[in-house]
Amino acid sequence: MKTGFIIKQISNQYTLKDIDTETILIAQARGKFRYMKLDESSSFNKNVTARTKKEPKTIMVSPKVGDYVNYEIDGDQVWITNIKPRKSELERPDVVNVDQVLLVFSCVRPDFSFYLLDKFLVILNQQHLPPVIVVSKIDLVDDATLKNIQEGMAYYETLGYEVYYVNSKQRIGIDVLAHIFKHKITVLAGQTGVGKSTLLNALMPKLNLKTQEISFALGRGKHTTRHTELYLYNEGYIVDTPGFSKITFNLYYPDQLRLLYPDFIKLSATCRFNHRCIHLHEPGCAVKEAVENGEIPISRYENYCAFIEEIKQQKLKF
Ligand code: ZN
């Protein structure tokens, strides 16, 4: 059986790359396929049976960019016959099997935000998508501002996150970033204006993504056909459209949040109420103590408390 990898989709037309011969083929899918999917929220709480199902369910899906598929050739038609199991799925962009997310934050316009950083890290942790952090526009701030950001980021580096500083326009810091793409599918994410397209253009100067960014900014009107594409870069693939334009928690109970903070989890064994501690008002909380001692940045803890409130508000809306 022949196996291909989908690198491009325009409506029901798929561009496949045969995984053995690397031949490029244009294929179509005969409708949808049966697919076993484990419910996304199943690993979270056991109490909320209404929203979570522990068993895998059979659903019907269409092939997507990033899929490994079986295909057959019938005359001059190429048909996709089966979709291989996916390891991850995103809705925007519509890509599967993503290995990592390049989180882009600019130093200025918009200002660097630890609030958004913490929020992205929670959301990606929940989706089991490892982030790589890129700080852009380092040339547009003075040394003191950049130093502040770097000092703040040092904590995140101790948690194991990779952090890169770039000036995409002059290609500063771009070459050291290149190795992270090898053998992986990468999606870029970040607020509007942080320079995702400029970064993509710096990585792949042959592409001109500027027009694309403009048409996205103007809204959906211009792009009526669904078009997603992977670009080969340094033996890996980069998704052409940025993801996570809307970042909201997919959490229903505030006490789920602490499980998405690796640093808090480590400390919670020494909280007086151990793993039941949600690190808010409990006496003998090791997390609060670490904040007071300066071991955890105050901003990180304050953002955590703000997120708890946001999740509570979200819950009230149901
Ligand atoms: Zn605690």
GROMACS .gro file of C-alpha atoms and ligand atoms in nm:
model
  319
    1MET     CA    1   0.000   0.000   0.000
    2LYS     CA    2   0.126   0.345  -0.090
    3THR     CA    3   0.162   0.608   0.180
    4GLY     CA    4   0.173   0.981   0.129
    5PHE     CA    5   0.207   1.290   0.343
    6ILE     CA    6  -0.033   1.581   0.278
    7ILE     CA    7   0.154   1.907   0.235
    8LYS     CA    8  -0.118   2.124   0.084
    9GLN     CA    9  -0.493   2.148   0.071
   10ILE     CA   10  -0.718   2.365  -0.143
   11SER     CA   11  -1.079   2.263  -0.077
   12ASN     CA   12  -1.096   1.893  -0.172
   13GLN     CA   13  -0.769   1.892  -0.360
   14TYR     CA   14  -0.470   1.757  -0.173
   15THR     CA   15  -0.102   1.768  -0.260
   16LEU     CA   16   0.067   1.449  -0.144
   17LYS     CA   17   0.430   1.359  -0.114
   18ASP     CA   18   0.494   0.986  -0.134
   19ILE     CA   19   0.697   0.899   0.174
   20ASP     CA   20   0.923   0.654  -0.010
   21THR     CA   21   0.974   0.808  -0.354
   22GLU     CA   22   0.906   1.174  -0.258
   23THR     CA   23   0.693   1.199  -0.573
   24ILE     CA   24   0.441   1.483  -0.559
   25LEU     CA   25   0.083   1.389  -0.650
   26ILE     CA   26  -0.248   1.569  -0.660
   27ALA     CA   27  -0.511   1.360  -0.486
   28GLN     CA   28  -0.873   1.370  -0.386
   29ALA     CA   29  -1.066   1.210  -0.105
   30ARG     CA   30  -1.380   1.006  -0.155
   31GLY     CA   31  -1.581   1.170   0.120
   32LYS     CA   32  -1.493   1.124   0.484
   33PHE     CA   33  -1.321   0.842   0.666
   34ARG     CA   34  -1.393   0.651   0.983
   35TYR     CA   35  -1.149   0.752   1.248
   36MET     CA   36  -1.086   0.662   1.612
   37LYS     CA   37  -1.040   0.963   1.831
   38LEU     CA   38  -0.973   0.981   2.201
   39ASP     CA   39  -1.174   1.260   2.355
   40GLU     CA   40  -0.949   1.561   2.409
   41SER     CA   41  -1.056   1.637   2.763
   42SER     CA   42  -1.055   1.277   2.879
   43SER     CA   43  -0.730   1.308   3.071
   44PHE     CA   44  -0.872   1.578   3.294
   45ASN     CA   45  -1.125   1.531   3.569
   46LYS     CA   46  -1.324   1.216   3.620
   47ASN     CA   47  -1.615   1.396   3.785
   48VAL     CA   48  -1.749   1.577   3.483
   49THR     CA   49  -1.897   1.287   3.299
   50ALA     CA   50  -2.127   1.504   3.092
   51ARG     CA   51  -1.842   1.664   2.903
   52THR     CA   52  -1.577   1.398   2.910
   53LYS     CA   53  -1.577   1.051   2.771
   54LYS     CA   54  -1.298   0.816   2.853
   55GLU     CA   55  -1.343   0.588   2.555
   56PRO     CA   56  -1.217   0.655   2.209
   57LYS     CA   57  -1.504   0.736   1.977
   58THR     CA   58  -1.538   0.670   1.607
   59ILE     CA   59  -1.590   0.986   1.411
   60MET     CA   60  -1.584   1.078   1.043
   61VAL     CA   61  -1.304   1.304   0.933
   62SER     CA   62  -1.165   1.458   0.616
   63PRO     CA   63  -0.794   1.442   0.538
   64LYS     CA   64  -0.599   1.746   0.653
   65VAL     CA   65  -0.261   1.899   0.593
   66GLY     CA   66  -0.006   1.706   0.800
   67ASP     CA   67  -0.189   1.374   0.760
   68TYR     CA   68  -0.021   1.051   0.662
   69VAL     CA   69  -0.259   0.873   0.426
   70ASN     CA   70  -0.282   0.566   0.210
   71TYR     CA   71  -0.362   0.629  -0.151
   72GLU     CA   72  -0.426   0.444  -0.476
   73ILE     CA   73  -0.389   0.542  -0.836
   74ASP     CA   74  -0.686   0.475  -1.065
   75GLY     CA   75  -0.613   0.587  -1.420
   76ASP     CA   76  -0.515   0.949  -1.393
   77GLN     CA   77  -0.694   0.995  -1.061
   78VAL     CA   78  -0.524   0.963  -0.724
   79TRP     CA   79  -0.755   0.869  -0.439
   80ILE     CA   80  -0.689   0.893  -0.068
   81THR     CA   81  -0.816   0.569   0.084
   82ASN     CA   82  -0.728   0.589   0.452
   83ILE     CA   83  -0.601   0.831   0.718
   84LYS     CA   84  -0.334   0.718   0.964
   85PRO     CA   85  -0.378   0.798   1.336
   86ARG     CA   86  -0.301   1.159   1.425
   87LYS     CA   87  -0.088   1.266   1.716
   88SER     CA   88  -0.231   1.617   1.737
   89GLU     CA   89  -0.502   1.829   1.577
   90LEU     CA   90  -0.550   2.202   1.551
   91GLU     CA   91  -0.851   2.392   1.429
   92ARG     CA   92  -0.684   2.714   1.331
   93PRO     CA   93  -0.484   2.659   1.124
   94ASP     CA   94  -0.644   2.338   1.009
   95VAL     CA   95  -0.336   2.120   1.048
   96VAL     CA   96  -0.268   1.785   1.214
   97ASN     CA   97   0.042   1.618   1.355
   98VAL     CA   98   0.195   1.948   1.463
   99ASP     CA   99   0.506   1.887   1.675
  100GLN     CA  100   0.567   2.230   1.821
  101VAL     CA  101   0.449   2.588   1.835
  102LEU     CA  102   0.678   2.882   1.785
  103LEU     CA  103   0.542   3.145   2.022
  104VAL     CA  104   0.635   3.490   1.900
  105PHE     CA  105   0.634   3.790   2.133
  106SER     CA  106   0.759   4.132   2.033
  107CYS     CA  107   0.954   4.362   2.265
  108VAL     CA  108   0.734   4.651   2.160
  109ARG     CA  109   0.426   4.730   1.942
  110PRO     CA  110   0.269   4.533   2.099
  111ASP     CA  111   0.466   4.540   2.425
  112PHE     CA  112   0.606   4.218   2.561
  113SER     CA  113   0.342   4.051   2.779
  114PHE     CA  114   0.412   3.794   3.049
  115TYR     CA  115   0.037   3.762   3.088
  116LEU     CA  116   0.002   3.635   2.730
  117LEU     CA  117   0.313   3.422   2.767
  118ASP     CA  118   0.171   3.244   3.073
  119LYS     CA  119  -0.164   3.203   2.900
  120PHE     CA  120  -0.014   3.052   2.587
  121LEU     CA  121   0.201   2.816   2.796
  122VAL     CA  122  -0.107   2.688   2.982
  123ILE     CA  123  -0.303   2.633   2.661
  124LEU     CA  124  -0.016   2.459   2.483
  125ASN     CA  125   0.057   2.244   2.787
  126GLN     CA  126  -0.305   2.133   2.791
  127GLN     CA  127  -0.280   2.036   2.423
  128HIS     CA  128   0.057   1.864   2.477
  129LEU     CA  129   0.219   2.092   2.222
  130PRO     CA  130   0.574   2.194   2.317
  131PRO     CA  131   0.648   2.564   2.266
  132VAL     CA  132   0.963   2.739   2.151
  133ILE     CA  133   0.967   3.106   2.251
  134VAL     CA  134   1.087   3.379   2.017
  135VAL     CA  135   1.126   3.740   2.129
  136SER     CA  136   1.116   3.967   1.823
  137LYS     CA  137   1.195   4.331   1.742
  138ILE     CA  138   1.491   4.342   1.980
  139ASP     CA  139   1.627   4.636   1.779
  140LEU     CA  140   1.328   4.856   1.858
  141VAL     CA  141   1.381   4.888   2.235
  142ASP     CA  142   1.659   5.035   2.449
  143ASP     CA  143   1.905   4.814   2.633
  144ALA     CA  144   1.731   4.853   2.971
  145THR     CA  145   1.395   4.736   2.832
  146LEU     CA  146   1.553   4.439   2.658
  147LYS     CA  147   1.743   4.350   2.975
  148ASN     CA  148   1.418   4.355   3.174
  149ILE     CA  149   1.258   4.113   2.931
  150GLN     CA  150   1.565   3.887   2.935
  151GLU     CA  151   1.571   3.881   3.314
  152GLY     CA  152   1.204   3.789   3.320
  153MET     CA  153   1.260   3.517   3.062
  154ALA     CA  154   1.549   3.366   3.258
  155TYR     CA  155   1.295   3.203   3.490
  156TYR     CA  156   1.120   3.036   3.197
  157GLU     CA  157   1.453   2.908   3.071
  158THR     CA  158   1.508   2.739   3.407
  159LEU     CA  159   1.175   2.560   3.346
  160GLY     CA  160   1.326   2.417   3.028
  161TYR     CA  161   1.174   2.646   2.763
  162GLU     CA  162   1.402   2.748   2.478
  163VAL     CA  163   1.408   3.123   2.423
  164TYR     CA  164   1.546   3.301   2.115
  165TYR     CA  165   1.591   3.672   2.052
  166VAL     CA  166   1.557   3.797   1.695
  167ASN     CA  167   1.556   4.101   1.473
  168SER     CA  168   1.388   3.949   1.167
  169LYS     CA  169   1.437   4.250   0.938
  170GLN     CA  170   1.816   4.232   0.968
  171ARG     CA  171   1.812   3.852   1.006
  172ILE     CA  172   1.978   3.875   1.348
  173GLY     CA  173   1.927   3.558   1.551
  174ILE     CA  174   1.763   3.378   1.258
  175ASP     CA  175   2.043   3.132   1.183
  176VAL     CA  176   2.062   3.000   1.541
  177LEU     CA  177   1.688   2.938   1.526
  178ALA     CA  178   1.711   2.720   1.213
  179HIS     CA  179   1.793   2.391   1.391
  180ILE     CA  180   1.467   2.376   1.586
  181PHE     CA  181   1.265   2.299   1.271
  182LYS     CA  182   1.444   1.978   1.180
  183HIS     CA  183   1.211   1.678   1.135
  184LYS     CA  184   0.919   1.867   1.288
  185ILE     CA  185   0.596   2.038   1.185
  186THR     CA  186   0.593   2.385   1.335
  187VAL     CA  187   0.313   2.639   1.368
  188LEU     CA  188   0.377   3.003   1.451
  189ALA     CA  189   0.155   3.174   1.704
  190GLY     CA  190   0.135   3.514   1.864
  191GLN     CA  191  -0.062   3.836   1.878
  192THR     CA  192  -0.121   4.047   1.567
  193GLY     CA  193   0.177   4.269   1.498
  194VAL     CA  194   0.447   4.065   1.672
  195GLY     CA  195   0.608   3.995   1.335
  196LYS     CA  196   0.513   3.637   1.250
  197SER     CA  197   0.517   3.700   0.876
  198THR     CA  198   0.839   3.900   0.894
  199LEU     CA  199   0.993   3.609   1.082
  200LEU     CA  200   0.866   3.358   0.823
  201ASN     CA  201   1.008   3.573   0.545
  202ALA     CA  202   1.342   3.595   0.725
  203LEU     CA  203   1.349   3.216   0.758
  204MET     CA  204   1.235   3.158   0.401
  205PRO     CA  205   1.330   3.461   0.194
  206LYS     CA  206   1.196   3.302  -0.123
  207LEU     CA  207   0.840   3.322   0.006
  208ASN     CA  208   0.663   3.649   0.008
  209LEU     CA  209   0.398   3.621   0.272
  210LYS     CA  210   0.332   3.989   0.307
  211THR     CA  211   0.024   3.995   0.086
  212GLN     CA  212  -0.114   3.702   0.275
  213GLU     CA  213  -0.086   3.880   0.608
  214ILE     CA  214  -0.268   4.181   0.466
  215SER     CA  215  -0.554   3.973   0.330
  216PHE     CA  216  -0.589   3.797   0.665
  217ALA     CA  217  -0.599   4.133   0.838
  218LEU     CA  218  -0.880   4.242   0.610
  219GLY     CA  219  -1.087   3.947   0.716
  220ARG     CA  220  -1.225   3.640   0.551
  221GLY     CA  221  -1.368   3.808   0.243
  222LYS     CA  222  -1.057   3.774   0.033
  223HIS     CA  223  -0.983   3.412   0.111
  224THR     CA  224  -1.293   3.222   0.020
  225THR     CA  225  -1.122   2.892  -0.059
  226ARG     CA  226  -0.966   2.701   0.224
  227HIS     CA  227  -0.596   2.687   0.161
  228THR     CA  228  -0.338   2.548   0.399
  229GLU     CA  229   0.015   2.463   0.307
  230LEU     CA  230   0.331   2.329   0.468
  231TYR     CA  231   0.665   2.472   0.362
  232LEU     CA  232   0.974   2.259   0.368
  233TYR     CA  233   1.238   2.429   0.577
  234ASN     CA  234   1.559   2.280   0.713
  235GLU     CA  235   1.429   1.922   0.688
  236GLY     CA  236   1.108   2.013   0.866
  237TYR     CA  237   0.783   2.186   0.778
  238ILE     CA  238   0.644   2.524   0.873
  239VAL     CA  239   0.271   2.595   0.844
  240ASP     CA  240   0.204   2.901   0.631
  241THR     CA  241  -0.073   3.047   0.844
  242PRO     CA  242  -0.034   3.145   1.208
  243GLY     CA  243  -0.237   2.966   1.472
  244PHE     CA  244  -0.409   3.042   1.801
  245SER     CA  245  -0.539   3.383   1.697
  246LYS     CA  246  -0.801   3.351   1.969
  247ILE     CA  247  -0.667   3.215   2.293
  248THR     CA  248  -0.917   3.095   2.544
  249PHE     CA  249  -0.892   2.829   2.810
  250ASN     CA  250  -1.059   2.500   2.747
  251LEU     CA  251  -1.091   2.450   3.121
  252TYR     CA  252  -1.415   2.423   3.315
  253TYR     CA  253  -1.292   2.410   3.672
  254PRO     CA  254  -1.041   2.650   3.827
  255ASP     CA  255  -0.863   2.370   4.011
  256GLN     CA  256  -0.757   2.216   3.678
  257LEU     CA  257  -0.528   2.511   3.617
  258ARG     CA  258  -0.259   2.421   3.873
  259LEU     CA  259  -0.200   2.093   3.688
  260LEU     CA  260  -0.079   2.293   3.388
  261TYR     CA  261   0.199   2.468   3.583
  262PRO     CA  262   0.500   2.236   3.595
  263ASP     CA  263   0.675   2.458   3.851
  264PHE     CA  264   0.372   2.463   4.084
  265ILE     CA  265   0.330   2.086   4.057
  266LYS     CA  266   0.686   2.034   4.172
  267LEU     CA  267   0.628   2.248   4.481
  268SER     CA  268   0.282   2.124   4.569
  269ALA     CA  269   0.421   1.813   4.741
  270THR     CA  270   0.542   2.048   5.014
  271CYS     CA  271   0.219   2.253   5.038
  272ARG     CA  272   0.046   2.173   5.369
  273PHE     CA  273  -0.254   2.034   5.183
  274ASN     CA  274  -0.028   1.871   4.924
  275HIS     CA  275  -0.190   1.808   4.592
  276ARG     CA  276  -0.527   1.940   4.707
  277CYS     CA  277  -0.377   2.288   4.745
  278ILE     CA  278  -0.483   2.528   4.470
  279HIS     CA  279  -0.226   2.784   4.592
  280LEU     CA  280  -0.470   3.064   4.662
  281HIS     CA  281  -0.568   3.108   5.029
  282GLU     CA  282  -0.446   2.783   5.184
  283PRO     CA  283  -0.213   2.811   5.482
  284GLY     CA  284   0.133   2.661   5.439
  285CYS     CA  285   0.130   2.690   5.061
  286ALA     CA  286   0.477   2.627   4.917
  287VAL     CA  287   0.393   2.811   4.594
  288LYS     CA  288   0.296   3.131   4.775
  289GLU     CA  289   0.610   3.097   4.986
  290ALA     CA  290   0.822   3.065   4.670
  291VAL     CA  291   0.660   3.381   4.533
  292GLU     CA  292   0.741   3.567   4.854
  293ASN     CA  293   1.101   3.442   4.842
  294GLY     CA  294   1.136   3.557   4.483
  295GLU     CA  295   1.184   3.205   4.348
  296ILE     CA  296   0.870   3.236   4.134
  297PRO     CA  297   0.814   3.570   3.957
  298ILE     CA  298   0.528   3.769   4.110
  299SER     CA  299   0.383   3.828   3.763
  300ARG     CA  300   0.356   3.454   3.701
  301TYR     CA  301   0.165   3.404   4.024
  302GLU     CA  302  -0.058   3.709   3.965
  303ASN     CA  303  -0.139   3.583   3.616
  304TYR     CA  304  -0.227   3.245   3.764
  305CYS     CA  305  -0.473   3.412   4.006
  306ALA     CA  306  -0.619   3.617   3.717
  307PHE     CA  307  -0.665   3.301   3.508
  308ILE     CA  308  -0.849   3.131   3.795
  309GLU     CA  309  -1.093   3.424   3.792
  310GLU     CA  310  -1.127   3.405   3.412
  311ILE     CA  311  -1.210   3.036   3.427
  312LYS     CA  312  -1.469   3.102   3.698
  313GLN     CA  313  -1.630   3.373   3.482
  314GLN     CA  314  -1.625   3.144   3.180
  315LYS     CA  315  -1.801   2.876   3.383
  316LEU     CA  316  -2.073   3.118   3.488
  317LYS     CA  317  -2.160   3.176   3.124
  318PHE     CA  318  -2.265   2.816   3.067
  319ZN      ZN  319  -0.007   2.549   4.750
   0.00000   0.00000   0.00000
